Each structure stands twice: as structure tokens, then as C-alpha cells.
mmCIF file of C-alpha atoms in Angstrom:
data_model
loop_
_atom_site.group_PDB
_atom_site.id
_atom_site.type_symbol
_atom_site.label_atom_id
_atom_site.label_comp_id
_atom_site.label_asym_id
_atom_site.label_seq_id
_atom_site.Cartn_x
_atom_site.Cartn_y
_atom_site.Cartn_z
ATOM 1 C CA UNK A 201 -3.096 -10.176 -22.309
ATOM 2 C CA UNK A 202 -4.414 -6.746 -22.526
ATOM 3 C CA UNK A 203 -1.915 -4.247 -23.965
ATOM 4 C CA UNK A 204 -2.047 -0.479 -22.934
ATOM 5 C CA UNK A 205 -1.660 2.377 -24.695
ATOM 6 C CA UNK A 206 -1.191 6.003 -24.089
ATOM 7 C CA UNK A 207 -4.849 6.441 -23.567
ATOM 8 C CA UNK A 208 -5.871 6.517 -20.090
ATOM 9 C CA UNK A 209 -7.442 3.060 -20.092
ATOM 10 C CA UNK A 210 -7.768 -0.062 -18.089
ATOM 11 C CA UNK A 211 -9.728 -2.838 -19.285
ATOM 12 C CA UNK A 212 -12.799 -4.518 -17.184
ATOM 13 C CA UNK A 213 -11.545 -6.406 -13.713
ATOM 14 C CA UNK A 214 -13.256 -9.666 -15.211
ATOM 15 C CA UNK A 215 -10.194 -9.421 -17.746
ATOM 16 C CA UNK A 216 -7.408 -10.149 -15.286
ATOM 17 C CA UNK A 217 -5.853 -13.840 -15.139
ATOM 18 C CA UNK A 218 -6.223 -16.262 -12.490
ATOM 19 C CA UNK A 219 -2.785 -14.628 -10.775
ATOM 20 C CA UNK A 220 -4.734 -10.862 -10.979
ATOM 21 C CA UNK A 221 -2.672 -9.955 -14.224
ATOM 22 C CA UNK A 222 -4.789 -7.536 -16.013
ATOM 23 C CA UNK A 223 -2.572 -5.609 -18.218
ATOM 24 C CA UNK A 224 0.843 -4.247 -19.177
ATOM 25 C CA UNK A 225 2.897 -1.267 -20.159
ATOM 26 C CA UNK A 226 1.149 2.131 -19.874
ATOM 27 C CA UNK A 227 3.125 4.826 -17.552
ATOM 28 C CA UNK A 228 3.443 5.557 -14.607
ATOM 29 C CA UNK A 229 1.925 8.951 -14.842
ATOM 30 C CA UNK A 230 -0.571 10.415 -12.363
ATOM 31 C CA UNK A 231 -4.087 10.649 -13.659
ATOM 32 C CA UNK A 232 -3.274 6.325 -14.978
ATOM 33 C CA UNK A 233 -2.025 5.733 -11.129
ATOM 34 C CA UNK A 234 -4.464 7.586 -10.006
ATOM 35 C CA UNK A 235 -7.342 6.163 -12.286
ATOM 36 C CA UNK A 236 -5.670 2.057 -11.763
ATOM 37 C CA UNK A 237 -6.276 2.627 -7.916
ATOM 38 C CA UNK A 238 -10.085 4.351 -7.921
ATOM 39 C CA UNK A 239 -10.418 0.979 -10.604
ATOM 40 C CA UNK A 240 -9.002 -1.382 -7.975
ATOM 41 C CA UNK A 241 -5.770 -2.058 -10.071
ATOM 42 C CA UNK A 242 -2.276 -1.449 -9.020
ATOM 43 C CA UNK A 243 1.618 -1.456 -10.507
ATOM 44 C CA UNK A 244 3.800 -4.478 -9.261
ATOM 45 C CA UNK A 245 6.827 -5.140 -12.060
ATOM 46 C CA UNK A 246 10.594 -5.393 -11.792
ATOM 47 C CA UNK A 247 12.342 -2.676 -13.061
ATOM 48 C CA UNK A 248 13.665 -4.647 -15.925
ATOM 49 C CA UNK A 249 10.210 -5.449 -17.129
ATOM 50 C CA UNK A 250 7.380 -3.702 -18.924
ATOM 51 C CA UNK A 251 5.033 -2.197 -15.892
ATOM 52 C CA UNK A 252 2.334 -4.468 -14.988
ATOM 53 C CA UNK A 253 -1.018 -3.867 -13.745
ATOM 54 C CA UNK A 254 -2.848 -6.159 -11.126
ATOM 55 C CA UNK A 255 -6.282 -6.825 -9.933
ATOM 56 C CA UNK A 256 -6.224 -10.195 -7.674
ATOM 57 C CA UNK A 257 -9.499 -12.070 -7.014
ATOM 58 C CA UNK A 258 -9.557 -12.368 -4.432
ATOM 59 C CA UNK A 259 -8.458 -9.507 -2.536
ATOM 60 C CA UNK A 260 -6.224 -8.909 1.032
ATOM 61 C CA UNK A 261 -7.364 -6.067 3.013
ATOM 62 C CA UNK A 262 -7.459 -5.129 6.510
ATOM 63 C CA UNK A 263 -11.033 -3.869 8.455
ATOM 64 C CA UNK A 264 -9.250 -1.308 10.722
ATOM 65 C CA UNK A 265 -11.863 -1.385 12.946
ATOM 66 C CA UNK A 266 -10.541 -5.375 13.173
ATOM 67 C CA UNK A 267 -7.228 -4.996 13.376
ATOM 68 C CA UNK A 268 -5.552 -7.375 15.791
ATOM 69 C CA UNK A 269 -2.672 -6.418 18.392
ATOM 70 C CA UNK A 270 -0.215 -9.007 20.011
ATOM 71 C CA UNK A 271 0.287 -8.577 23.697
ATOM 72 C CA UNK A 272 3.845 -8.410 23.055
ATOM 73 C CA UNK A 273 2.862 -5.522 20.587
ATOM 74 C CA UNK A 274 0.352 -3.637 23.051
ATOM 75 C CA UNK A 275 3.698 -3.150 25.623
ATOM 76 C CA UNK A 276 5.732 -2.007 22.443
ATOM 77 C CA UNK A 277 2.730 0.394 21.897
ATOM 78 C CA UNK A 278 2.629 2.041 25.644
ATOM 79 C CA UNK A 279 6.626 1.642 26.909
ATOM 80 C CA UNK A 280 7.783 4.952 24.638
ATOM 81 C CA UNK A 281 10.250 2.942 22.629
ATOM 82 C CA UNK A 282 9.298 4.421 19.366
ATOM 83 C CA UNK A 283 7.682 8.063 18.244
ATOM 84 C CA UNK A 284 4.775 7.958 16.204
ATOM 85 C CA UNK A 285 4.530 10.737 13.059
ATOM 86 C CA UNK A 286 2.633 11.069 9.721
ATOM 87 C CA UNK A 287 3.595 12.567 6.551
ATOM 88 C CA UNK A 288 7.171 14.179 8.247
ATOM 89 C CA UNK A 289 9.828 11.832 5.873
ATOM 90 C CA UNK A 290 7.615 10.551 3.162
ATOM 91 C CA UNK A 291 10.795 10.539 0.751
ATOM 92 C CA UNK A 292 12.819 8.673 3.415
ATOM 93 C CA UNK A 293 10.660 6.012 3.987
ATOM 94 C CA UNK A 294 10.049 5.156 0.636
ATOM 95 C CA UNK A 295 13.773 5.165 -0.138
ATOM 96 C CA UNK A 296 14.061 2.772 2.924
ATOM 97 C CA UNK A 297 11.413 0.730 2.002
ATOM 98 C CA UNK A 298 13.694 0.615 -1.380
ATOM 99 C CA UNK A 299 16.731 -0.473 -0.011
ATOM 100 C CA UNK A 300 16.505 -2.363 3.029
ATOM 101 C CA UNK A 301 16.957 -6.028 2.872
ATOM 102 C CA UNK A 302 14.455 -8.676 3.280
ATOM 103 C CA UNK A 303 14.778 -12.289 3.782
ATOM 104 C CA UNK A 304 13.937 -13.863 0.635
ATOM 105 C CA UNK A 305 13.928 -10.920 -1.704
ATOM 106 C CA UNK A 306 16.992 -10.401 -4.100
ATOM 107 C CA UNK A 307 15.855 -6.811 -4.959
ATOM 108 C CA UNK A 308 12.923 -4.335 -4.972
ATOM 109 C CA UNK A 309 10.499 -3.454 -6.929
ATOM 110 C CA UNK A 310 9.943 -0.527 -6.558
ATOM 111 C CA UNK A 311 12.270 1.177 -9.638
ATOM 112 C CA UNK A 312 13.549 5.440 -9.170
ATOM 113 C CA UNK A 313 10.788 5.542 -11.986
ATOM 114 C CA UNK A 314 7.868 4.131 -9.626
ATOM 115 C CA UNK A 315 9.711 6.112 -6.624
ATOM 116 C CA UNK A 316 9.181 9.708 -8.377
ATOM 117 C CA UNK A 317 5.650 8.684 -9.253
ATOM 118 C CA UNK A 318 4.963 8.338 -6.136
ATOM 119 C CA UNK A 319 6.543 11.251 -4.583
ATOM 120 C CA UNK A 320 5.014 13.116 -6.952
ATOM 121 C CA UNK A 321 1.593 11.484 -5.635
ATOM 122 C CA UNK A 322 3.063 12.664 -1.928
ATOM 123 C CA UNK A 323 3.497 16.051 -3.287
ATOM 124 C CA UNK A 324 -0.587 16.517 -4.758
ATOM 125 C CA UNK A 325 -1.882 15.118 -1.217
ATOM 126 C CA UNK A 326 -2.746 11.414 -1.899
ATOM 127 C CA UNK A 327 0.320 9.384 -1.281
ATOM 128 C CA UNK A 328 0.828 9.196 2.657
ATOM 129 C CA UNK A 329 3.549 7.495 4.916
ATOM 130 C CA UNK A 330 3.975 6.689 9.003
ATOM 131 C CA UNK A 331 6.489 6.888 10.571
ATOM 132 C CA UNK A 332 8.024 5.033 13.590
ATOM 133 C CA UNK A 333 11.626 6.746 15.026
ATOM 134 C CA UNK A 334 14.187 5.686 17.735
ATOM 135 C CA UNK A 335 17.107 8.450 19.062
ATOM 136 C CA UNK A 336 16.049 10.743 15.959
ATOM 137 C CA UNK A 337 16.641 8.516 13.691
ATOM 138 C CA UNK A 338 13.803 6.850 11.019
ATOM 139 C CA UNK A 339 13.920 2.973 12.205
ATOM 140 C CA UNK A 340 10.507 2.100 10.809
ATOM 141 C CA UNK A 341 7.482 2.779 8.272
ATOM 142 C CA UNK A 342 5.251 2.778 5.339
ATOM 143 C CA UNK A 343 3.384 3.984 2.663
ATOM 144 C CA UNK A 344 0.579 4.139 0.722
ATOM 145 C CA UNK A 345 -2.629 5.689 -1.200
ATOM 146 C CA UNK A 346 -5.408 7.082 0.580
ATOM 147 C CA UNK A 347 -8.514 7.887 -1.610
ATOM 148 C CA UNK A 348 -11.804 9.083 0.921
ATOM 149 C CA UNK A 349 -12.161 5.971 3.118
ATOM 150 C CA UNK A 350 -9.707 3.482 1.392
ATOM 151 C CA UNK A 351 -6.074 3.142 1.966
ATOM 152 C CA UNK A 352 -3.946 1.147 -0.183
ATOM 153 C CA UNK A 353 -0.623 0.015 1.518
ATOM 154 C CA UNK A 354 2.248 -0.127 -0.553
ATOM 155 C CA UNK A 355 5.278 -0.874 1.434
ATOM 156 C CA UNK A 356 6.768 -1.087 4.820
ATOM 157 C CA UNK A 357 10.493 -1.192 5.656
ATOM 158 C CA UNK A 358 11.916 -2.015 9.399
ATOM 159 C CA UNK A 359 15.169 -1.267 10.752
ATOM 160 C CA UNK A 360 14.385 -1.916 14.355
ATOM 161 C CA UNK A 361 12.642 -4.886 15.679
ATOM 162 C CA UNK A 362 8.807 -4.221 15.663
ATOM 163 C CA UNK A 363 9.351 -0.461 14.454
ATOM 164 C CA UNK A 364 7.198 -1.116 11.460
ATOM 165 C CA UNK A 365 4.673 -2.635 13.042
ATOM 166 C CA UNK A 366 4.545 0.071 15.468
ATOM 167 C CA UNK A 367 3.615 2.630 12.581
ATOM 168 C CA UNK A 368 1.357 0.191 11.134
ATOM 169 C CA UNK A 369 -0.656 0.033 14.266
ATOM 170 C CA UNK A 370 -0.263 3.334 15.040
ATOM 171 C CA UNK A 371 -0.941 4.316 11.701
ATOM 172 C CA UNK A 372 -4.402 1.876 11.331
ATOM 173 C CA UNK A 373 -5.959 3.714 14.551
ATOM 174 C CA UNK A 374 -5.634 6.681 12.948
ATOM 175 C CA UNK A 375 -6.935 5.532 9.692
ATOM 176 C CA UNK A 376 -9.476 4.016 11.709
ATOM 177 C CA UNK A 377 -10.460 7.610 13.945
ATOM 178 C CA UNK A 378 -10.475 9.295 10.030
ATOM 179 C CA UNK A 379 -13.385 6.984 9.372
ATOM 180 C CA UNK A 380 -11.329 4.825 6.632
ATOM 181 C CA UNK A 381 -13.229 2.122 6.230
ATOM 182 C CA UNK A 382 -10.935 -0.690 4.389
ATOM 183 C CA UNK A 383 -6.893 -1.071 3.926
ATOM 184 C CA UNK A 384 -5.802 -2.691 0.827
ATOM 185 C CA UNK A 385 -2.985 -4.866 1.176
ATOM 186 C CA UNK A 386 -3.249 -6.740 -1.672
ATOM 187 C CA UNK A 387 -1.160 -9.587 -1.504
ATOM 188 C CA UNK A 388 -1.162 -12.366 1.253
ATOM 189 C CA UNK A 389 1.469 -12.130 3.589
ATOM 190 C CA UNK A 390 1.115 -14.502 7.013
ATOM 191 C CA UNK A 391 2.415 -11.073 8.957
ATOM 192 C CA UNK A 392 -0.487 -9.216 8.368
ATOM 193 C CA UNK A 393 -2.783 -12.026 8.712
ATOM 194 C CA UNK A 394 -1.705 -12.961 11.992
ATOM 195 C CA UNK A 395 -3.031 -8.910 12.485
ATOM 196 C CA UNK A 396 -6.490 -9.713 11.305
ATOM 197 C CA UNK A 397 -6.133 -9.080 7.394
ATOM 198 C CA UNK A 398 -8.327 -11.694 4.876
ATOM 199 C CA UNK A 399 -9.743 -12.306 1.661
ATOM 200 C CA UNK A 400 -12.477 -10.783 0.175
ATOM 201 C CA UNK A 401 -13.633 -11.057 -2.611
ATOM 202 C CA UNK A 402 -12.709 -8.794 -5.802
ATOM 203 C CA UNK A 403 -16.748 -7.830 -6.279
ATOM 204 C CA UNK A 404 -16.784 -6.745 -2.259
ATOM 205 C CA UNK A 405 -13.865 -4.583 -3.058
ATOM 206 C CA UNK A 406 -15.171 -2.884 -5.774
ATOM 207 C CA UNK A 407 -17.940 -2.290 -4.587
ATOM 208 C CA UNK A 408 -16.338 -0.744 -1.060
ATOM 209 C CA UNK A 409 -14.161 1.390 -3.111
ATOM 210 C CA UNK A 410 -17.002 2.478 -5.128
ATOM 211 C CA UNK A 411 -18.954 3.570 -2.294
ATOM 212 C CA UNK A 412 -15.948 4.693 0.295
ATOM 213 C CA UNK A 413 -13.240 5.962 -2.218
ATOM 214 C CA UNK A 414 -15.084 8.999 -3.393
ATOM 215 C CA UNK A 415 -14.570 7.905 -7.017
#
């Protein structure tokens, strides 16, 4: 297992271990964010453990030009029951995405130290979140990287049924409009397959980033 240092280093992709593992400890700081996600790599670790860095072959992403939209998710879409914003309560939603409950999670992963590195992101232009709201109140997002014409999803929360799907949608035909060619989602979940994400493999997606990032 490849050990980091404080030099602003990741080793080759090939490295990684059949699970993605490439390497561990490091920071959290913003030009090694910055660099893991313009490499393909990104931070998944419980907050008790040293950080961990991840490059899974192969990879989930989302074509948005693909995406797929229930019927049941197309009247959600056009009946007004949620508002639609971007950027307006980046803070929020990644606190939400924080603390709400999921079936089948204990906890979160995402630690106040990955929070604040990630706000800080927010605050220089590249971390992004969507927003779905009900009555004034935030019932639904997510967030994410955006480097050129990749997006890297991070985290969604949902306090309303479909709310976070809503801003995903919503949030993918935008992405889509800005010419973004390819959403990372990294793991497999059956939610966003049945919404037309797949595997690719980790070669495609270097080379995508590569030549849609802007690295």
C-alpha cells in the first residue's frame, strides 16, 4: 500500500488494489484534492481512519446526455412540487448530506475535516451543489466537483420523497446544456443505475478526464 507524504503526490492508477485502494494519509488540502480529482482519485475514509484515496477499475459514471427519467419522475419534474436552484445553500446541503439518515448506514463519512475542505473548494469556484426546496425550506440536494466538462458527484441527501432526485435531474440537464460531458459517480449504487449510470472502464475515464477536464 502506497503511503503519502506531504509532497503533493499520487502514485500511478495501475497501483490501486482490486477494491480501487490506491493510497493513504496525505491531507485534505486543496492543490492534493484538487490534483487526486484531475488524476481520477478521490477521498472516501471514516473519520476515525487515516484518509484514503480511491481509484476503482472500473468506473460508475453517468453520460448526461443518457440520463434516464421515470414517468413517475417526469410528472414530479413539470407539477411545481419542488424549486430548482444552484450554488444558493452549498453549506446546507453538505451539512444535510452529513446528517441525514440512510437505511443501512450507521454514520457518514464525510468528517467536519472533509466538510471545510470542501467548502473551502465551494468558496475558490470548483465545488458546486443543487438544490431542490419545498415551502422555503431545503428538502433535497447534492454536491460535487466540476473540473471543464467533468463533474464528480459526491453526495446527495433527501428529506422529501423524490426531492433529490429532482435536483439530480434538474441538475444533469444543466450539466448537460454546459456541455459536461461525463458525471462521476464512482461507486455502484442500483438508484442511479436504474437512471442510466454504468461501468466504464478506468482507461476510458482517464482518458475523458484528460481530454474534457481541462487538466
Amino acid at each position: 500500500m502506497f503511503i503519502l507524504t506531504d509532497d503533493l503526490y499520487f502514485p500511478p492508477l495501475d497501483m490501486a488494489d482490486e477494491d480501487g485502494l490506491l493510497a493513504i494519509g496525505g491531507d485534505l488540502d486543496t492543490d492534493r484534492l484538487l490534483l487526486a480529482y484531475k488524476s481520477g482519485i478521490f477521498p472516501w475514509y471514516n473519520e476515525d481512519e487515516p484518509i484514503c484515496w480511491w481509484s476503482p477499475d472500473p468506473r460508475f459514471v453517468l453520460f448526461p446526455a443518457l440520463i434516464k427519467i421515470s414517468n413517475s419522475m417526469k410528472t414530479v419534474l413539470q407539477n411545481g412540487s419542488f424549486r430548482f436552484t444552484i450554488n444558493k445553500a452549498f453549506t446546507k446541503v453538505i451539512q444535510q448530506c452529513k446528517t441525514v439518515s440512510r437505511k443501512g448506514q450507521a454514520g457518514t463519512w464525510i468528517s467536519p475535516a472533509m466538510q471545510q475542505a470542501y467548502i473551502q473548494l465551494h468558496e475558490l469556484g470548483y465545488a458546486h451543489s443543487a438544490e431542490a426546496w419545498q415551502d422555503g425550506n431545503l428538502v433535497g440536494g447534492l454536491y460535487g466537483i466540476r473540473l471543464g466538462g467533468i463533474f464528480f458527484g459526491e453526495s446527495m441527501f433527501s428529506s422529501k420523497s423524490n426531492a433529490s432526485k429532482f435536483a439530480f435531474i434538474k441538475y444533469v440537464q444543466f450539466l448537460h446544456k454546459e456541455n459536461v460531458k461525463l458525471i462521476d459517480c464512482q461507486l455502484h449504487t442500483n438508484h442511479l443505475q436504474s437512471m442510466g449510470a454504468r461501468m466504464i472502464e478506468r482507461k476510458l475515464f482517464s482518458e475523458m478526464l484528460a481530454a474534457h477536464s481541462g487538466i
